[in-house]
Amino acid sequence: KRSELFQLCAHYPCGADTNNFYTTDAADWGYMPPQVGNDSLSFVYIPLGWTIQYFEHADFEGITRVFGSFDSAVSLWMGEHNDVASSVKFRRFPTSEQVMLCQNDCDTGGIYYARTGNWPSMPAEIGNDQLSWVYLPEGYAITIYADGNFGGDVGYGEATDGSMWLEMGEFYDNVVSSFIITLV
């Protein structure tokens, strides 16, 4: 069904299928597909439960933005982002078994999906001392540490009554170096 496909269009509104690209799977495209071309993306249809992360330059470099929704499909006119995408990543929104970590505001920085476990250092997608937001599915908790290997100041958050977003705020924004994700 078309509602289950990503649709990338070189023109808005989407025209003939020769300038459109369709896909159903998680993927990393270091270069834009030939149907759309470099710096030509004008419209994206994002299926329910998926995200698209675009990058200003090829091979996932430069300014990045993430769009999508956990509970609805998104029809996205690129607007001010029109004709700037040179590479893209397609991802499922975090499942009930994944915690999402964001650098900056999730639109302009790296994103990493983590499962339960001990993380003595930050994933490269986020970077040391760069964590700003955490999405916790219901039933999950995160303990954050200012230093690597679970040292330094400690913070804690848990999602016991529905999923939640945690902003690192004044005390933990851009200072986290390690973390532990557990079930509540």
XYZ file of C-alpha atoms in Angstrom:
184
model
C 0.000 0.000 0.000
C 1.211 3.470 -0.826
C 0.467 4.658 2.747
C 3.231 2.318 3.997
C 5.890 3.772 1.671
C 8.207 6.725 2.032
C 7.693 9.029 -0.914
C 10.406 11.541 -1.796
C 9.565 14.070 -4.504
C 11.731 16.474 -6.451
C 8.725 18.753 -6.989
C 5.845 19.967 -4.821
C 3.167 18.960 -5.362
C 4.494 15.566 -6.406
C 4.285 15.158 -10.143
C 5.002 12.261 -12.470
C 6.552 9.181 -10.882
C 9.827 9.785 -12.752
C 10.755 12.464 -10.174
C 9.623 10.437 -7.156
C 11.369 7.790 -5.070
C 9.575 5.150 -2.955
C 10.968 2.862 -0.252
C 9.650 0.768 2.648
C 12.796 -0.130 4.568
C 15.206 1.442 7.013
C 18.159 2.614 4.964
C 21.091 4.995 4.810
C 21.509 6.853 1.527
C 24.875 8.653 1.507
C 23.707 10.271 -1.727
C 20.186 11.113 -2.837
C 18.465 8.536 -5.081
C 18.701 9.436 -8.782
C 14.924 9.914 -9.125
C 15.122 12.914 -6.773
C 18.742 14.029 -7.101
C 21.102 16.059 -4.956
C 19.611 19.248 -3.461
C 16.249 18.603 -5.160
C 14.028 17.247 -2.366
C 10.838 19.327 -2.087
C 8.270 16.997 -0.477
C 8.343 13.858 1.688
C 5.535 11.526 2.734
C 6.600 9.730 5.944
C 4.580 6.641 6.973
C 3.213 6.223 10.481
C 5.914 5.203 12.963
C 8.895 6.257 10.805
C 11.383 9.123 10.653
C 13.503 10.612 7.925
C 16.727 12.386 8.783
C 18.179 14.507 6.013
C 21.669 15.967 5.819
C 22.888 19.074 4.021
C 25.866 17.267 2.467
C 26.597 13.807 1.060
C 27.710 11.006 3.408
C 25.650 12.368 6.324
C 27.597 15.594 6.812
C 26.478 19.154 7.548
C 23.261 20.447 9.053
C 20.717 17.718 9.766
C 16.995 17.615 10.552
C 14.688 14.781 11.613
C 10.978 14.575 10.779
C 8.327 11.936 11.481
C 5.761 10.824 14.007
C 5.165 7.827 16.229
C 1.382 7.884 15.893
C 0.543 9.418 12.499
C 1.809 9.700 8.945
C 3.419 13.017 7.964
C 3.077 14.877 4.659
C 6.015 17.258 4.715
C 6.563 20.131 2.345
C 10.242 20.957 2.827
C 9.595 24.730 2.932
C 12.755 26.488 4.120
C 14.556 23.131 3.828
C 13.587 22.836 0.146
C 16.386 21.729 -2.176
C 19.083 21.281 0.495
C 19.097 17.514 1.184
C 22.125 15.608 -0.102
C 21.839 12.400 1.963
C 19.082 10.750 4.048
C 18.436 8.072 6.668
C 15.101 6.285 7.095
C 14.390 4.844 10.569
C 11.497 3.345 12.480
C 10.496 5.490 15.414
C 11.756 3.976 18.646
C 9.920 0.790 19.563
C 8.845 0.000 23.073
C 12.308 -1.508 23.533
C 14.366 1.509 22.467
C 15.378 4.747 24.123
C 16.160 7.665 21.802
C 19.041 9.987 22.641
C 19.330 13.370 20.910
C 22.101 15.879 20.453
C 20.831 19.484 20.474
C 17.064 19.514 19.822
C 16.713 16.258 17.807
C 16.311 18.345 14.639
C 19.814 19.745 14.353
C 22.001 17.043 15.883
C 22.719 13.364 16.029
C 20.244 10.697 17.125
C 20.970 7.305 18.634
C 18.557 4.482 19.548
C 19.736 2.529 22.593
C 18.475 -0.604 24.316
C 18.771 -1.562 27.974
C 22.311 -1.896 29.234
C 25.363 -0.116 30.553
C 26.945 2.501 28.273
C 30.345 3.535 29.737
C 30.764 6.168 27.004
C 28.489 8.082 24.673
C 27.743 6.703 21.183
C 29.585 8.496 18.364
C 26.251 9.705 16.917
C 25.770 11.858 20.034
C 29.320 12.564 21.205
C 30.731 13.139 24.652
C 29.069 15.995 26.565
C 26.538 16.571 23.754
C 23.303 14.923 25.027
C 20.328 17.316 25.213
C 17.143 15.171 25.040
C 16.092 11.596 25.843
C 12.888 9.841 24.737
C 11.902 7.093 27.219
C 9.231 4.531 26.290
C 6.891 3.555 29.115
C 8.551 1.168 31.556
C 12.121 2.394 30.943
C 14.518 4.448 33.054
C 17.841 6.137 32.396
C 20.600 7.042 34.815
C 23.010 9.608 33.399
C 26.545 10.377 34.536
C 28.681 13.459 33.993
C 31.851 11.380 33.541
C 32.715 8.272 31.554
C 32.524 4.832 33.180
C 29.595 5.934 35.372
C 31.436 8.572 37.404
C 30.690 12.132 38.435
C 27.324 13.786 39.039
C 24.287 11.551 38.562
C 20.790 12.192 37.188
C 17.807 9.844 36.847
C 14.569 9.741 34.878
C 11.870 7.083 34.437
C 8.710 6.668 32.395
C 6.203 4.862 34.609
C 2.943 6.341 33.301
C 3.374 6.547 29.531
C 6.353 7.462 27.389
C 8.090 10.776 27.997
C 10.701 13.233 26.742
C 13.432 14.301 29.162
C 15.204 17.566 28.536
C 18.663 17.537 30.082
C 18.066 21.112 31.225
C 20.346 23.505 33.022
C 22.332 20.908 34.970
C 22.809 18.060 32.482
C 22.594 19.628 28.996
C 25.830 18.870 27.152
C 27.563 17.268 30.169
C 26.564 13.576 29.986
C 29.409 11.107 29.301
C 27.903 7.717 30.224
C 24.489 6.221 31.029
C 22.565 3.116 32.087
C 19.156 2.154 30.656
C 16.991 -0.194 32.764
C 13.432 -1.463 32.980
C 11.369 0.150 35.743
